[in-house]
PDB file of C-alpha atoms in Angstrom:
ATOM      1  CA  UNK A1373      62.769  93.689  73.905  1.00 45.00           C
ATOM      2  CA  UNK A1374      64.513  96.012  72.208  1.00 51.00           C
ATOM      3  CA  UNK A1375      65.383  97.714  75.298  1.00 57.00           C
ATOM      4  CA  UNK A1376      66.896 101.624  75.284  1.00 58.00           C
ATOM      5  CA  UNK A1377      70.828 100.119  76.446  1.00 59.00           C
ATOM      6  CA  UNK A1378      71.261  97.761  73.522  1.00 71.00           C
ATOM      7  CA  UNK A1379      70.246 100.784  71.263  1.00 81.00           C
ATOM      8  CA  UNK A1380      73.292 102.314  72.186  1.00 83.00           C
ATOM      9  CA  UNK A1381      75.507  99.688  71.379  1.00 83.00           C
ATOM     10  CA  UNK A1382      73.818  97.957  68.170  1.00 83.00           C
ATOM     11  CA  UNK A1383      74.348 101.552  67.369  1.00 87.00           C
ATOM     12  CA  UNK A1384      78.018 101.630  68.005  1.00 86.00           C
ATOM     13  CA  UNK A1385      78.595  98.605  66.869  1.00 83.00           C
ATOM     14  CA  UNK A1386      76.798 100.234  63.243  1.00 86.00           C
ATOM     15  CA  UNK A1387      79.282 102.641  63.531  1.00 88.00           C
ATOM     16  CA  UNK A1388      82.133 100.715  63.671  1.00 85.00           C
ATOM     17  CA  UNK A1389      81.271  98.577  60.615  1.00 85.00           C
ATOM     18  CA  UNK A1390      80.152 102.675  59.155  1.00 87.00           C
ATOM     19  CA  UNK A1391      83.224 104.457  60.222  1.00 85.00           C
ATOM     20  CA  UNK A1392      80.124 106.977  61.108  1.00 88.00           C
ATOM     21  CA  UNK A1393      79.773 107.310  64.652  1.00 90.00           C
ATOM     22  CA  UNK A1394      76.442 110.029  65.187  1.00 88.00           C
ATOM     23  CA  UNK A1395      74.570 108.381  65.649  1.00 90.00           C
ATOM     24  CA  UNK A1396      76.280 107.256  69.040  1.00 90.00           C
ATOM     25  CA  UNK A1397      76.555 110.940  70.403  1.00 93.00           C
ATOM     26  CA  UNK A1398      72.507 111.277  69.339  1.00 92.00           C
ATOM     27  CA  UNK A1399      71.331 108.831  71.542  1.00 92.00           C
ATOM     28  CA  UNK A1400      73.847 109.925  75.082  1.00 94.00           C
ATOM     29  CA  UNK A1401      71.821 113.822  76.147  1.00 96.00           C
ATOM     30  CA  UNK A1402      74.685 114.678  78.553  1.00 97.00           C
ATOM     31  CA  UNK A1403      77.545 113.598  75.178  1.00 97.00           C
ATOM     32  CA  UNK A1404      74.988 115.940  72.894  1.00 97.00           C
ATOM     33  CA  UNK A1405      74.865 118.602  74.873  1.00 97.00           C
ATOM     34  CA  UNK A1406      78.467 119.055  75.104  1.00 98.00           C
ATOM     35  CA  UNK A1407      78.881 118.635  71.458  1.00 97.00           C
ATOM     36  CA  UNK A1408      81.238 115.778  71.493  1.00 98.00           C
ATOM     37  CA  UNK A1409      82.034 114.556  68.278  1.00 97.00           C
ATOM     38  CA  UNK A1410      84.020 111.726  68.174  1.00 96.00           C
ATOM     39  CA  UNK A1411      85.796 109.040  64.737  1.00 95.00           C
ATOM     40  CA  UNK A1412      87.931 106.288  64.256  1.00 93.00           C
ATOM     41  CA  UNK A1413      92.076 107.532  63.497  1.00 91.00           C
ATOM     42  CA  UNK A1414      94.098 104.418  63.118  1.00 90.00           C
ATOM     43  CA  UNK A1415      92.906 101.875  64.710  1.00 90.00           C
ATOM     44  CA  UNK A1416      91.597 104.043  67.309  1.00 94.00           C
ATOM     45  CA  UNK A1417      89.424 106.253  68.340  1.00 96.00           C
ATOM     46  CA  UNK A1418      89.514 110.467  68.614  1.00 97.00           C
ATOM     47  CA  UNK A1419      86.836 112.245  70.681  1.00 98.00           C
ATOM     48  CA  UNK A1420      86.602 115.960  69.284  1.00 98.00           C
ATOM     49  CA  UNK A1421      85.099 118.873  71.728  1.00 98.00           C
ATOM     50  CA  UNK A1422      84.520 121.526  69.293  1.00 98.00           C
ATOM     51  CA  UNK A1423      84.928 125.072  71.450  1.00 98.00           C
ATOM     52  CA  UNK A1424      81.397 126.425  72.777  1.00 97.00           C
ATOM     53  CA  UNK A1425      80.284 129.637  74.874  1.00 97.00           C
ATOM     54  CA  UNK A1426      77.922 127.128  77.319  1.00 97.00           C
ATOM     55  CA  UNK A1427      80.882 125.059  78.023  1.00 98.00           C
ATOM     56  CA  UNK A1428      83.089 128.403  79.177  1.00 97.00           C
ATOM     57  CA  UNK A1429      83.607 127.576  82.897  1.00 95.00           C
ATOM     58  CA  UNK A1430      85.770 130.760  83.650  1.00 94.00           C
ATOM     59  CA  UNK A1431      84.627 133.872  81.569  1.00 93.00           C
ATOM     60  CA  UNK A1432      87.695 136.256  82.124  1.00 91.00           C
ATOM     61  CA  UNK A1433      90.540 134.013  81.065  1.00 90.00           C
ATOM     62  CA  UNK A1434      88.273 132.403  78.808  1.00 93.00           C
ATOM     63  CA  UNK A1435      88.695 128.774  79.850  1.00 95.00           C
ATOM     64  CA  UNK A1436      86.837 125.435  79.569  1.00 97.00           C
ATOM     65  CA  UNK A1437      84.650 123.905  82.474  1.00 97.00           C
ATOM     66  CA  UNK A1438      86.649 122.123  84.622  1.00 96.00           C
ATOM     67  CA  UNK A1439      83.709 119.489  84.957  1.00 96.00           C
ATOM     68  CA  UNK A1440      83.601 120.271  81.035  1.00 98.00           C
ATOM     69  CA  UNK A1441      87.074 118.652  80.364  1.00 98.00           C
ATOM     70  CA  UNK A1442      86.444 115.813  83.350  1.00 98.00           C
ATOM     71  CA  UNK A1443      83.178 114.656  81.655  1.00 97.00           C
ATOM     72  CA  UNK A1444      84.342 115.001  77.867  1.00 98.00           C
ATOM     73  CA  UNK A1445      87.256 112.432  78.962  1.00 98.00           C
ATOM     74  CA  UNK A1446      84.577 110.573  80.988  1.00 97.00           C
ATOM     75  CA  UNK A1447      82.198 110.145  78.673  1.00 97.00           C
ATOM     76  CA  UNK A1448      85.560 109.336  76.271  1.00 97.00           C
ATOM     77  CA  UNK A1449      86.597 106.432  77.785  1.00 97.00           C
ATOM     78  CA  UNK A1450      82.943 105.048  78.363  1.00 95.00           C
ATOM     79  CA  UNK A1451      82.523 105.027  74.796  1.00 95.00           C
ATOM     80  CA  UNK A1452      85.989 103.552  74.138  1.00 95.00           C
ATOM     81  CA  UNK A1453      85.577 100.349  76.580  1.00 94.00           C
ATOM     82  CA  UNK A1454      82.423 100.113  74.291  1.00 92.00           C
ATOM     83  CA  UNK A1455      83.825 100.389  71.422  1.00 92.00           C
ATOM     84  CA  UNK A1456      86.686  98.333  72.280  1.00 91.00           C
ATOM     85  CA  UNK A1457      85.153  95.552  74.345  1.00 81.00           C
ATOM     86  CA  UNK A1458      82.341  95.067  72.199  1.00 62.00           C
ATOM     87  CA  UNK A1459      80.374  94.220  75.477  1.00 67.00           C
ATOM     88  CA  UNK A1460      76.783  93.906  76.028  1.00 71.00           C
ATOM     89  CA  UNK A1461      76.390  96.238  78.673  1.00 81.00           C
ATOM     90  CA  UNK A1462      77.534  99.895  78.873  1.00 87.00           C
ATOM     91  CA  UNK A1463      80.312 100.215  81.767  1.00 92.00           C
ATOM     92  CA  UNK A1464      79.739 102.334  85.088  1.00 93.00           C
ATOM     93  CA  UNK A1465      82.211 104.418  86.463  1.00 95.00           C
ATOM     94  CA  UNK A1466      83.794 103.407  90.019  1.00 96.00           C
ATOM     95  CA  UNK A1467      86.254 105.993  90.566  1.00 97.00           C
ATOM     96  CA  UNK A1468      87.657 109.152  88.884  1.00 97.00           C
ATOM     97  CA  UNK A1469      90.867 110.385  88.525  1.00 98.00           C
ATOM     98  CA  UNK A1470      91.361 114.256  87.333  1.00 97.00           C
ATOM     99  CA  UNK A1471      94.687 116.523  87.121  1.00 98.00           C
ATOM    100  CA  UNK A1472      94.027 119.713  85.236  1.00 97.00           C
ATOM    101  CA  UNK A1473      97.937 120.413  83.405  1.00 97.00           C
ATOM    102  CA  UNK A1474      96.733 124.025  81.238  1.00 96.00           C
ATOM    103  CA  UNK A1475      93.556 126.003  81.546  1.00 95.00           C
ATOM    104  CA  UNK A1476      91.107 124.374  78.149  1.00 97.00           C
ATOM    105  CA  UNK A1477      91.515 127.202  75.935  1.00 97.00           C
ATOM    106  CA  UNK A1478      88.477 128.144  74.023  1.00 97.00           C
ATOM    107  CA  UNK A1479      89.418 126.215  70.678  1.00 97.00           C
ATOM    108  CA  UNK A1480      88.533 122.702  69.739  1.00 98.00           C
ATOM    109  CA  UNK A1481      89.468 120.016  72.503  1.00 98.00           C
ATOM    110  CA  UNK A1482      91.079 116.403  71.855  1.00 98.00           C
ATOM    111  CA  UNK A1483      90.290 113.096  73.637  1.00 98.00           C
ATOM    112  CA  UNK A1484      91.897 109.530  73.372  1.00 98.00           C
ATOM    113  CA  UNK A1485      92.132 106.800  75.455  1.00 98.00           C
ATOM    114  CA  UNK A1486      93.829 104.090  76.077  1.00 97.00           C
ATOM    115  CA  UNK A1487      92.978 100.571  77.552  1.00 96.00           C
ATOM    116  CA  UNK A1488      95.993 100.405  80.845  1.00 96.00           C
ATOM    117  CA  UNK A1489      94.122  97.046  82.362  1.00 93.00           C
ATOM    118  CA  UNK A1490      91.216  94.754  81.863  1.00 91.00           C
ATOM    119  CA  UNK A1491      90.325  92.286  83.934  1.00 89.00           C
ATOM    120  CA  UNK A1492      86.587  89.816  84.340  1.00 88.00           C
ATOM    121  CA  UNK A1493      85.169  93.012  86.480  1.00 91.00           C
ATOM    122  CA  UNK A1494      87.024  95.588  86.309  1.00 94.00           C
ATOM    123  CA  UNK A1495      88.836  97.882  83.783  1.00 95.00           C
ATOM    124  CA  UNK A1496      91.667 100.538  84.313  1.00 97.00           C
ATOM    125  CA  UNK A1497      91.706 103.643  81.406  1.00 97.00           C
ATOM    126  CA  UNK A1498      93.580 105.953  80.911  1.00 98.00           C
ATOM    127  CA  UNK A1499      92.856 109.711  79.508  1.00 98.00           C
ATOM    128  CA  UNK A1500      94.084 111.862  77.687  1.00 98.00           C
ATOM    129  CA  UNK A1501      93.393 115.844  76.467  1.00 98.00           C
ATOM    130  CA  UNK A1502      95.063 117.968  74.259  1.00 98.00           C
ATOM    131  CA  UNK A1503      94.504 121.145  72.252  1.00 98.00           C
ATOM    132  CA  UNK A1504      97.005 122.386  69.969  1.00 95.00           C
ATOM    133  CA  UNK A1505     100.037 119.758  70.213  1.00 96.00           C
ATOM    134  CA  UNK A1506      99.465 116.202  72.238  1.00 96.00           C
ATOM    135  CA  UNK A1507     101.956 115.953  74.349  1.00 97.00           C
ATOM    136  CA  UNK A1508     101.007 119.477  75.808  1.00 98.00           C
ATOM    137  CA  UNK A1509      98.505 117.901  77.025  1.00 98.00           C
ATOM    138  CA  UNK A1510      95.374 120.115  79.011  1.00 98.00           C
ATOM    139  CA  UNK A1511      94.590 117.338  81.561  1.00 98.00           C
ATOM    140  CA  UNK A1512      94.940 113.301  82.333  1.00 98.00           C
ATOM    141  CA  UNK A1513      92.454 111.594  83.702  1.00 98.00           C
ATOM    142  CA  UNK A1514      92.665 107.631  85.003  1.00 98.00           C
ATOM    143  CA  UNK A1515      89.205 105.918  86.260  1.00 98.00           C
ATOM    144  CA  UNK A1516      88.345 102.425  86.806  1.00 97.00           C
ATOM    145  CA  UNK A1517      84.824 101.457  85.447  1.00 96.00           C
ATOM    146  CA  UNK A1518      82.876  97.873  86.341  1.00 94.00           C
ATOM    147  CA  UNK A1519      82.250  95.817  83.574  1.00 90.00           C
ATOM    148  CA  UNK A1520      79.695  94.019  84.146  1.00 79.00           C
TER     149      UNK A1520
ATOM    150  CA  UNK B 497      88.222 121.784 110.924  1.00 50.00           C
ATOM    151  CA  UNK B 498      85.896 123.745 113.092  1.00 54.00           C
ATOM    152  CA  UNK B 499      82.648 121.768 113.571  1.00 69.00           C
ATOM    153  CA  UNK B 500      80.395 125.098 114.861  1.00 87.00           C
ATOM    154  CA  UNK B 501      79.531 126.240 111.548  1.00 92.00           C
ATOM    155  CA  UNK B 502      80.976 130.272 111.789  1.00 96.00           C
ATOM    156  CA  UNK B 503      79.930 132.900 109.154  1.00 97.00           C
ATOM    157  CA  UNK B 504      82.484 132.595 105.824  1.00 97.00           C
ATOM    158  CA  UNK B 505      85.087 135.471 105.838  1.00 97.00           C
ATOM    159  CA  UNK B 506      83.771 137.658 103.454  1.00 97.00           C
ATOM    160  CA  UNK B 507      80.058 137.343 103.402  1.00 97.00           C
ATOM    161  CA  UNK B 508      80.239 140.270  99.846  1.00 97.00           C
ATOM    162  CA  UNK B 509      83.090 138.666  98.244  1.00 97.00           C
ATOM    163  CA  UNK B 510      81.104 134.979  98.471  1.00 98.00           C
ATOM    164  CA  UNK B 511      77.710 135.617  97.882  1.00 98.00           C
ATOM    165  CA  UNK B 512      79.478 137.233  94.536  1.00 97.00           C
ATOM    166  CA  UNK B 513      81.559 134.637  94.130  1.00 97.00           C
ATOM    167  CA  UNK B 514      78.442 132.303  94.121  1.00 98.00           C
ATOM    168  CA  UNK B 515      76.354 135.027  91.620  1.00 97.00           C
ATOM    169  CA  UNK B 516      78.997 134.799  89.781  1.00 97.00           C
ATOM    170  CA  UNK B 517      79.525 131.085  89.155  1.00 97.00           C
ATOM    171  CA  UNK B 518      76.413 130.384  88.521  1.00 97.00           C
ATOM    172  CA  UNK B 519      75.434 132.259  86.134  1.00 97.00           C
ATOM    173  CA  UNK B 520      78.885 130.726  84.218  1.00 97.00           C
ATOM    174  CA  UNK B 521      77.281 129.705  80.680  1.00 97.00           C
ATOM    175  CA  UNK B 522      78.617 126.119  81.766  1.00 97.00           C
ATOM    176  CA  UNK B 523      77.343 126.360  85.342  1.00 98.00           C
ATOM    177  CA  UNK B 524      73.884 127.532  83.664  1.00 97.00           C
ATOM    178  CA  UNK B 525      73.962 125.406  81.033  1.00 97.00           C
ATOM    179  CA  UNK B 526      73.336 122.516  83.960  1.00 98.00           C
ATOM    180  CA  UNK B 527      71.650 124.732  85.752  1.00 98.00           C
ATOM    181  CA  UNK B 528      73.293 125.575  89.090  1.00 98.00           C
ATOM    182  CA  UNK B 529      72.162 126.794  92.276  1.00 98.00           C
ATOM    183  CA  UNK B 530      73.483 128.030  95.173  1.00 98.00           C
ATOM    184  CA  UNK B 531      72.284 126.398  98.692  1.00 98.00           C
ATOM    185  CA  UNK B 532      73.939 127.681 101.876  1.00 98.00           C
ATOM    186  CA  UNK B 533      77.455 128.987 102.785  1.00 98.00           C
ATOM    187  CA  UNK B 534      79.615 128.690 105.738  1.00 98.00           C
ATOM    188  CA  UNK B 535      83.307 128.793 106.911  1.00 97.00           C
ATOM    189  CA  UNK B 536      85.192 126.718 105.227  1.00 97.00           C
ATOM    190  CA  UNK B 537      81.781 124.507 103.752  1.00 98.00           C
ATOM    191  CA  UNK B 538      79.843 125.282 100.437  1.00 98.00           C
ATOM    192  CA  UNK B 539      76.260 123.225  99.156  1.00 98.00           C
ATOM    193  CA  UNK B 540      75.766 123.531  95.927  1.00 98.00           C
ATOM    194  CA  UNK B 541      72.789 121.477  94.110  1.00 98.00           C
ATOM    195  CA  UNK B 542      71.874 120.886  90.149  1.00 98.00           C
ATOM    196  CA  UNK B 543      67.890 119.991  89.305  1.00 98.00           C
ATOM    197  CA  UNK B 544      67.406 117.215  87.154  1.00 98.00           C
ATOM    198  CA  UNK B 545      66.670 117.128  83.821  1.00 98.00           C
ATOM    199  CA  UNK B 546      66.682 115.001  80.465  1.00 97.00           C
ATOM    200  CA  UNK B 547      69.097 116.361  78.838  1.00 97.00           C
ATOM    201  CA  UNK B 548      71.759 115.722  81.559  1.00 97.00           C
ATOM    202  CA  UNK B 549      71.208 112.328  81.088  1.00 96.00           C
ATOM    203  CA  UNK B 550      74.452 110.245  80.222  1.00 94.00           C
ATOM    204  CA  UNK B 551      72.848 106.479  79.848  1.00 90.00           C
ATOM    205  CA  UNK B 552      69.672 106.747  78.025  1.00 88.00           C
ATOM    206  CA  UNK B 553      68.178 103.564  79.153  1.00 88.00           C
ATOM    207  CA  UNK B 554      68.165 103.945  83.464  1.00 92.00           C
ATOM    208  CA  UNK B 555      67.710 108.402  82.651  1.00 94.00           C
ATOM    209  CA  UNK B 556      70.773 108.404  84.840  1.00 95.00           C
ATOM    210  CA  UNK B 557      72.987 111.385  85.395  1.00 96.00           C
ATOM    211  CA  UNK B 558      75.937 111.423  83.115  1.00 96.00           C
ATOM    212  CA  UNK B 559      78.919 111.350  86.305  1.00 95.00           C
ATOM    213  CA  UNK B 560      80.300 114.671  84.373  1.00 96.00           C
ATOM    214  CA  UNK B 561      77.623 116.485  85.421  1.00 97.00           C
ATOM    215  CA  UNK B 562      78.571 114.873  88.757  1.00 97.00           C
ATOM    216  CA  UNK B 563      82.079 116.321  88.792  1.00 97.00           C
ATOM    217  CA  UNK B 564      81.195 119.635  87.195  1.00 97.00           C
ATOM    218  CA  UNK B 565      79.247 120.783  91.448  1.00 98.00           C
ATOM    219  CA  UNK B 566      82.070 118.431  93.001  1.00 98.00           C
ATOM    220  CA  UNK B 567      83.726 120.780  91.019  1.00 98.00           C
ATOM    221  CA  UNK B 568      82.099 124.152  91.653  1.00 98.00           C
ATOM    222  CA  UNK B 569      80.624 123.639  95.054  1.00 98.00           C
ATOM    223  CA  UNK B 570      85.168 122.553  96.043  1.00 98.00           C
ATOM    224  CA  UNK B 571      85.888 126.129  94.619  1.00 98.00           C
ATOM    225  CA  UNK B 572      83.267 128.086  96.755  1.00 98.00           C
ATOM    226  CA  UNK B 573      84.109 126.241  99.918  1.00 98.00           C
ATOM    227  CA  UNK B 574      87.495 127.547  99.228  1.00 98.00           C
ATOM    228  CA  UNK B 575      86.189 131.280  98.651  1.00 98.00           C
ATOM    229  CA  UNK B 576      84.240 131.016 102.570  1.00 98.00           C
ATOM    230  CA  UNK B 577      87.634 131.305 103.863  1.00 97.00           C
ATOM    231  CA  UNK B 578      89.233 134.459 101.321  1.00 97.00           C
ATOM    232  CA  UNK B 579      89.227 137.799 102.607  1.00 96.00           C
ATOM    233  CA  UNK B 580      89.678 138.652  98.750  1.00 95.00           C
ATOM    234  CA  UNK B 581      89.368 138.277  95.627  1.00 95.00           C
ATOM    235  CA  UNK B 582      91.404 135.790  94.167  1.00 95.00           C
ATOM    236  CA  UNK B 583      91.731 133.700  90.721  1.00 94.00           C
ATOM    237  CA  UNK B 584      92.505 129.546  91.958  1.00 96.00           C
ATOM    238  CA  UNK B 585      92.483 126.982  89.711  1.00 95.00           C
ATOM    239  CA  UNK B 586      91.583 122.894  89.908  1.00 96.00           C
ATOM    240  CA  UNK B 587      94.358 120.753  89.561  1.00 97.00           C
ATOM    241  CA  UNK B 588      93.059 117.137  90.375  1.00 97.00           C
ATOM    242  CA  UNK B 589      89.363 116.569  91.104  1.00 98.00           C
ATOM    243  CA  UNK B 590      89.188 112.344  92.520  1.00 98.00           C
ATOM    244  CA  UNK B 591      85.908 111.591  92.124  1.00 98.00           C
ATOM    245  CA  UNK B 592      84.218 107.515  93.523  1.00 98.00           C
ATOM    246  CA  UNK B 593      81.065 107.324  92.737  1.00 97.00           C
ATOM    247  CA  UNK B 594      79.771 104.954  94.737  1.00 97.00           C
ATOM    248  CA  UNK B 595      76.248 104.787  93.490  1.00 95.00           C
ATOM    249  CA  UNK B 596      74.226 106.456  90.904  1.00 93.00           C
ATOM    250  CA  UNK B 597      71.642 109.329  90.812  1.00 95.00           C
ATOM    251  CA  UNK B 598      67.619 108.502  91.523  1.00 96.00           C
ATOM    252  CA  UNK B 599      65.556 109.949  88.625  1.00 97.00           C
ATOM    253  CA  UNK B 600      64.167 112.635  88.450  1.00 96.00           C
ATOM    254  CA  UNK B 601      65.079 114.220  92.084  1.00 96.00           C
ATOM    255  CA  UNK B 602      67.900 116.844  92.767  1.00 98.00           C
ATOM    256  CA  UNK B 603      72.211 116.379  93.761  1.00 98.00           C
ATOM    257  CA  UNK B 604      73.160 118.355  95.649  1.00 98.00           C
ATOM    258  CA  UNK B 605      76.510 118.999  97.132  1.00 98.00           C
ATOM    259  CA  UNK B 606      78.330 119.835 100.181  1.00 98.00           C
ATOM    260  CA  UNK B 607      81.597 120.093 100.108  1.00 98.00           C
ATOM    261  CA  UNK B 608      84.529 121.973 102.712  1.00 98.00           C
ATOM    262  CA  UNK B 609      87.853 123.245 102.387  1.00 98.00           C
ATOM    263  CA  UNK B 610      89.777 121.224 104.901  1.00 97.00           C
ATOM    264  CA  UNK B 611      93.530 122.958 104.599  1.00 98.00           C
ATOM    265  CA  UNK B 612      94.038 126.439 103.096  1.00 97.00           C
ATOM    266  CA  UNK B 613      97.648 126.704 102.626  1.00 97.00           C
ATOM    267  CA  UNK B 614      99.790 129.184 101.276  1.00 96.00           C
ATOM    268  CA  UNK B 615      99.276 128.520  97.781  1.00 96.00           C
ATOM    269  CA  UNK B 616      97.379 125.051  97.356  1.00 97.00           C
ATOM    270  CA  UNK B 617      93.807 124.254  99.264  1.00 98.00           C
ATOM    271  CA  UNK B 618      92.344 120.971 100.107  1.00 98.00           C
ATOM    272  CA  UNK B 619      88.779 119.975  99.307  1.00 98.00           C
ATOM    273  CA  UNK B 620      86.444 117.218 100.201  1.00 98.00           C
ATOM    274  CA  UNK B 621      82.896 117.090  99.084  1.00 98.00           C
ATOM    275  CA  UNK B 622      79.892 114.621  99.414  1.00 98.00           C
ATOM    276  CA  UNK B 623      77.260 114.456  96.435  1.00 98.00           C
ATOM    277  CA  UNK B 624      73.549 113.577  97.734  1.00 98.00           C
ATOM    278  CA  UNK B 625      70.487 113.325  97.831  1.00 98.00           C
ATOM    279  CA  UNK B 626      67.533 114.356  99.814  1.00 96.00           C
ATOM    280  CA  UNK B 627      65.809 111.390 101.082  1.00 93.00           C
ATOM    281  CA  UNK B 628      68.725 109.043 101.250  1.00 91.00           C
ATOM    282  CA  UNK B 629      71.010 109.019 103.850  1.00 90.00           C
ATOM    283  CA  UNK B 630      74.168 106.955 101.395  1.00 95.00           C
ATOM    284  CA  UNK B 631      75.941 109.584  99.416  1.00 98.00           C
ATOM    285  CA  UNK B 632      76.494 109.134  95.411  1.00 97.00           C
ATOM    286  CA  UNK B 633      79.689 110.316  95.178  1.00 98.00           C
ATOM    287  CA  UNK B 634      82.263 111.425  97.852  1.00 98.00           C
ATOM    288  CA  UNK B 635      85.518 114.000  95.305  1.00 98.00           C
ATOM    289  CA  UNK B 636      89.028 115.479  97.135  1.00 98.00           C
ATOM    290  CA  UNK B 637      90.420 118.218  95.125  1.00 98.00           C
ATOM    291  CA  UNK B 638      93.172 119.836  95.240  1.00 98.00           C
ATOM    292  CA  UNK B 639      93.185 123.881  94.102  1.00 97.00           C
ATOM    293  CA  UNK B 640      96.018 126.369  92.715  1.00 97.00           C
ATOM    294  CA  UNK B 641      96.098 129.432  94.438  1.00 96.00           C
ATOM    295  CA  UNK B 642      96.831 132.739  92.880  1.00 89.00           C
ATOM    296  CA  UNK B 643      96.654 130.776  89.540  1.00 86.00           C
ATOM    297  CA  UNK B 644      96.333 134.044  87.281  1.00 85.00           C
ATOM    298  CA  UNK B 645      96.347 137.584  87.472  1.00 82.00           C
ATOM    299  CA  UNK B 646      92.835 137.910  87.183  1.00 81.00           C
ATOM    300  CA  UNK B 647      90.417 137.828  90.321  1.00 88.00           C
ATOM    301  CA  UNK B 648      87.561 136.011  90.050  1.00 91.00           C
ATOM    302  CA  UNK B 649      83.518 137.226  90.688  1.00 92.00           C
ATOM    303  CA  UNK B 650      82.230 139.924  88.916  1.00 86.00           C
ATOM    304  CA  UNK B 651      84.033 143.192  88.457  1.00 72.00           C
ATOM    305  CA  UNK B 652      83.524 145.195  91.645  1.00 64.00           C
ATOM    306  CA  UNK B 653      83.949 142.666  94.270  1.00 63.00           C
ATOM    307  CA  UNK B 654      86.863 141.740  92.788  1.00 50.00           C
ATOM    308  CA  UNK B 655      88.694 145.372  92.568  1.00 47.00           C
ATOM    309  CA  UNK B 656      88.056 145.914  95.545  1.00 45.00           C
ATOM    310  CA  UNK B 657      89.598 142.976  96.405  1.00 42.00           C
ATOM    311  CA  UNK B 658      92.687 143.540  94.705  1.00 44.00           C
ATOM    312  CA  UNK B 659      93.310 146.866  96.584  1.00 40.00           C
ATOM    313  CA  UNK B 660      93.243 145.346  99.854  1.00 40.00           C
ATOM    314  CA  UNK B 661      96.254 143.675  98.641  1.00 36.00           C
TER     315      UNK B 661
END
């Protein structure tokens, strides 16, 4: 049976071949709500979050919602893992630790991930989010994912 | 942390902050609602909605929604202690996902500010659902106090807070 989950994986594998990742985000309602985009760049995945008013968490600064930055990074790590592993399952987040370094300005937020360790059952992933300058991250995060 | 509940320190400020929180663009997008507050504690909820789903096969809410809920409720628990308006900013947040949220029902979060320092506030939070004693997530956070000149909340109470300094 072709389940929604395998559809997500299939779409990801198809995107990997074609280089067009728009179909993936359409499979994940929350990622679509945030407005996440992704593309391949130098054999790595780059995640983009163009600015949308609905992602604002502080109208005075204004700044992106901390939960948006967290959700964007967690989503990036999940997709990065599925992309790198060619697995047939969606990993489950065990824990997620997020350091907010700068406020998220009302402009595009970028993210890239790095798999620090991948075991049989658990993977550790580092995430970095930035805006103007990659060496000045908006937030960094690390997470553990259950793979099976 | 006290065990006997007391009213929030400044009810007008507290109410102003939670109503301001709930109307902020992203919080209103996810449907954040205020549930209860007392000194040192706050409870909020996010109703179930299909647009918040992270895994289309299971219909389970995305972890990002839980992150937003824990972040907002933890910040609100800090405000339950404050006399006057100020800006606070999340420094870090660690979330342990204990189990998947059951699709179709709201997720509650109760947060406790267990230490309010002069510069840093420390919080811990539990996310759970009605009808299940097992929490779905725990969150521990730290917040920087007086993180910017612009205080949080609506202008009226914020100005009163500024005048009190």
